[in-house]
C-alpha atoms as one frame of an Amber mdcrd trajectory, in Angstrom:
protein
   0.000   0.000   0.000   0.927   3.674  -0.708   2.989   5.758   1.687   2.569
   9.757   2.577   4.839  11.317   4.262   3.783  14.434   6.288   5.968  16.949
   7.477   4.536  19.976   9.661   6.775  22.778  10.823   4.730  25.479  11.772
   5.380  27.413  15.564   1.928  27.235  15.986  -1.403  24.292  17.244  -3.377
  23.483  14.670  -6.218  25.645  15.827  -3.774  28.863  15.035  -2.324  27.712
  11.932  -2.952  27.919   8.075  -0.511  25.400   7.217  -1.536  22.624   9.770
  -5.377  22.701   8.643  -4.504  22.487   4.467  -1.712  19.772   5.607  -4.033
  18.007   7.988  -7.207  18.596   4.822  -4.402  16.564   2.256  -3.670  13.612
   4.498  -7.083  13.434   5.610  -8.282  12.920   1.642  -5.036  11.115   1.020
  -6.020   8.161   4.057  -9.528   8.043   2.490  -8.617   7.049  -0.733  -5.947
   4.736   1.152  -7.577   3.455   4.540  -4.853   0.727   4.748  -2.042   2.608
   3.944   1.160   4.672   5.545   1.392   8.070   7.320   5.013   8.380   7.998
   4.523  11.958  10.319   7.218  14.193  11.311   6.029  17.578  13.810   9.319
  19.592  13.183   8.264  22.057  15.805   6.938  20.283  18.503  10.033  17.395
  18.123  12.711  19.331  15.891  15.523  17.861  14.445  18.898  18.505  15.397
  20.600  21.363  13.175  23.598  19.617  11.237  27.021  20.343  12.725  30.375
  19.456  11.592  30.393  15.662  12.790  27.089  14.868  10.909  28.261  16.423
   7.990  31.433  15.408   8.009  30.058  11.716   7.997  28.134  12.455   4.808
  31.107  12.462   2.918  33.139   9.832   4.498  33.279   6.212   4.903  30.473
   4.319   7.085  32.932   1.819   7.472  35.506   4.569   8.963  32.878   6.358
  11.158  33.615   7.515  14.641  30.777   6.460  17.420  29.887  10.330  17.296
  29.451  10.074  13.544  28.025   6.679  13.554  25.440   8.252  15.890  24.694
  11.392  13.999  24.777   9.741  10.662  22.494   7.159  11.767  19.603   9.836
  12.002  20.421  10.914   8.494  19.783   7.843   6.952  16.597   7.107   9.089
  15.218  10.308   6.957  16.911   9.286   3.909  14.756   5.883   4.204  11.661
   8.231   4.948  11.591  10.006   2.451  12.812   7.123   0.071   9.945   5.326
   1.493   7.176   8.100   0.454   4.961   7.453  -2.927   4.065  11.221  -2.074
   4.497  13.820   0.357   3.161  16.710   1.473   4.945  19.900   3.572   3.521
  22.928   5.582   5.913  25.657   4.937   4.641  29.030   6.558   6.951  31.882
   6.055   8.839  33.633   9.010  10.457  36.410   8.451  10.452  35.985   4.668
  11.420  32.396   4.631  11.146  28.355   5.988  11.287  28.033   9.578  14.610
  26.946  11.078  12.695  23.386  11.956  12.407  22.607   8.310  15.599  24.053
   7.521  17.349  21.403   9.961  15.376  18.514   7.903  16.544  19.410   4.353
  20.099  19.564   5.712  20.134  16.502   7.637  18.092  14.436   4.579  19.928
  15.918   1.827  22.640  13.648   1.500  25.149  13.827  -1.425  25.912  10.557
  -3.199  22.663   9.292  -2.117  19.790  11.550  -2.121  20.921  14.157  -4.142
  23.550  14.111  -6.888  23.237  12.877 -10.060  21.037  10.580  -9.587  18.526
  11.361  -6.211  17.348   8.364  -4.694  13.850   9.502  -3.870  13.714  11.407
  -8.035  10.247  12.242  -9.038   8.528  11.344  -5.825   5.753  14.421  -6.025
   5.490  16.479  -3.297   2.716  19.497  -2.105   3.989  22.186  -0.309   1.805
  24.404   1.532   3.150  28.000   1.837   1.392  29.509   4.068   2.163  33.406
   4.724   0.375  36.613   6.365   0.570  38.539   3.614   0.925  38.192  -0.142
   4.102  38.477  -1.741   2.314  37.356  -5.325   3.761  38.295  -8.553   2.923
  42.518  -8.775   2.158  42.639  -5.253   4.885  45.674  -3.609   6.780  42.596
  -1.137   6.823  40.499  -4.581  11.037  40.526  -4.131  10.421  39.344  -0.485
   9.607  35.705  -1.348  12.180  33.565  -0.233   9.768  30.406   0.629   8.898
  28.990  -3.088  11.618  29.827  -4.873  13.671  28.192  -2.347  12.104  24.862
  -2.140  12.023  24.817  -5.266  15.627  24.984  -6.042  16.647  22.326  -3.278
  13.881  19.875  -3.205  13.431  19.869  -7.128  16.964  20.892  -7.605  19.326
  18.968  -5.338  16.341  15.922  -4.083  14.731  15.498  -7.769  11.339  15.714
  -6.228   8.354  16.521  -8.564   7.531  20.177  -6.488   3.562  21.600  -6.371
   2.679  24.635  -4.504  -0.820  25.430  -2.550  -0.559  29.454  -0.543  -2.603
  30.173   1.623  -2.001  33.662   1.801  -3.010  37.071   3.724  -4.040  34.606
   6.697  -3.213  37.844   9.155  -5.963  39.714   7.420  -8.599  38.837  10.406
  -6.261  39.842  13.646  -4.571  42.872  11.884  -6.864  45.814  11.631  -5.071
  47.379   8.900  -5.635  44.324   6.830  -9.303  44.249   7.630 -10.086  45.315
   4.116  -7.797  42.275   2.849 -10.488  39.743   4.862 -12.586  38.937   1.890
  -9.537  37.545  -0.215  -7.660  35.881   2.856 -10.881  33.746   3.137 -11.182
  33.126  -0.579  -7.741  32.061  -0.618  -7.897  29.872   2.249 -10.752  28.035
   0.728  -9.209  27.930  -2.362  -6.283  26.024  -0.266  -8.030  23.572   1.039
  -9.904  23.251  -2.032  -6.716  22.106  -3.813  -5.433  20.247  -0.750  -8.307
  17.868  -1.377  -7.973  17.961  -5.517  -4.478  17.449  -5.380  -4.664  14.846
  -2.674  -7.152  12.711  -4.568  -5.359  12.909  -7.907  -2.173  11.799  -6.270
  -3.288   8.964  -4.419  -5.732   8.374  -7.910  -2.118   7.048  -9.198  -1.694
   4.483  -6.334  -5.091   2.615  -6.685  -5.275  -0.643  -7.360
């Protein structure tokens, strides 16, 4: 049967975040078109991975066989992701924006899973696996909009988990989700909520047509 991985990495519950309702709306369409399959779910906030330092990346380009403990340790985690994401037939990503880009929590999984030789390189181990990204964000930073240059989220992912993992990258954004708490943005309210039900409108489209390709 068909495996999802889900990765969440926004600061916030689910009650009080974009991203964690359209991610929650995929897998939620995704497990009823596969009752019997695999969630493989990973809450980077709420149990964040350990930012790379020089012993886990030093073991990425050296010898298993010549691994300290300390590197056998760190390196161990790395390939436990590797295998994750190897594992996945699809995955899907909340991605809200801080401060113009990912949060550090994702951050710390791309450079622990991205693994030269392996899963990137040449030839990615986990190549064409599709994945959904929801980038969430509190404003809009849309092509024409005045914070256009400010979007460091999409084009981003793009470049490492298209460009370094292979992966087959689709974007839903949520976007001007501040619109109802900021007063200034009170005029915005109309198209936050049109956008957020246009998210979770393609969370469940996109959900169903990916897990379409799995049936049977």
């Amino acid at each position: 049967m068909p495996t999802l991985l889900h990765l969440d990495s926004s600061v916030y519950p689910h009650e009080g975040s974009a991203s964690r309702g359209v991610t929650a709306s995929f897998r939620k369409t995704w497990e009823e078109q596969h009752p019997a399959g695999t969630v493989i779910y990973r809450d980077l906030a709420a149990d964040p991975l350990p930012h790379i330092d020089g012993v886990s990346a030093t073991a990425g380009f050296s010898d298993p066989a010549e691994h300290s403990p300390e590197q056998q340790k760190a390196f161990a985690l790395r390939v436990e992701l590797a295998e994750e994401l190897e594992r996945a037939d699809a995955i899907v990503i909340g991605a809200p924006m801080y401060n113009f880009t990912i949060s550090s929590t994702l951050k710390s999984w791309l450079d622990q899973v991205i693994i030269m030789g392996r899963t990137a390189g040449e030839t990615p181990s986990a190549a064409g696996t599709p994945v959904t990204v929801v980038a969430s964000r509190g404003g809009s930073y849309a092509p024409g909009t005045p914070r256009e240059t400010f979007e460091f989220v999409q084009n981003y992912l793009e470049a490492v988990l298209n460009g370094m993992l292979g992966l087959n990258v689709d974007f839903i954004v949520p976007e001007l989700t501040l619109a109802r708490v900021t007063p200034s943005m009170a005029n915005l309210i109309d198209l936050s909520d049109a956008s957020r039900a246009k998210a979770y409108e393609d969370a469940t489209t996109k959900a169903k047509a990916l897990a379409a390709r799995f049936a049977g």
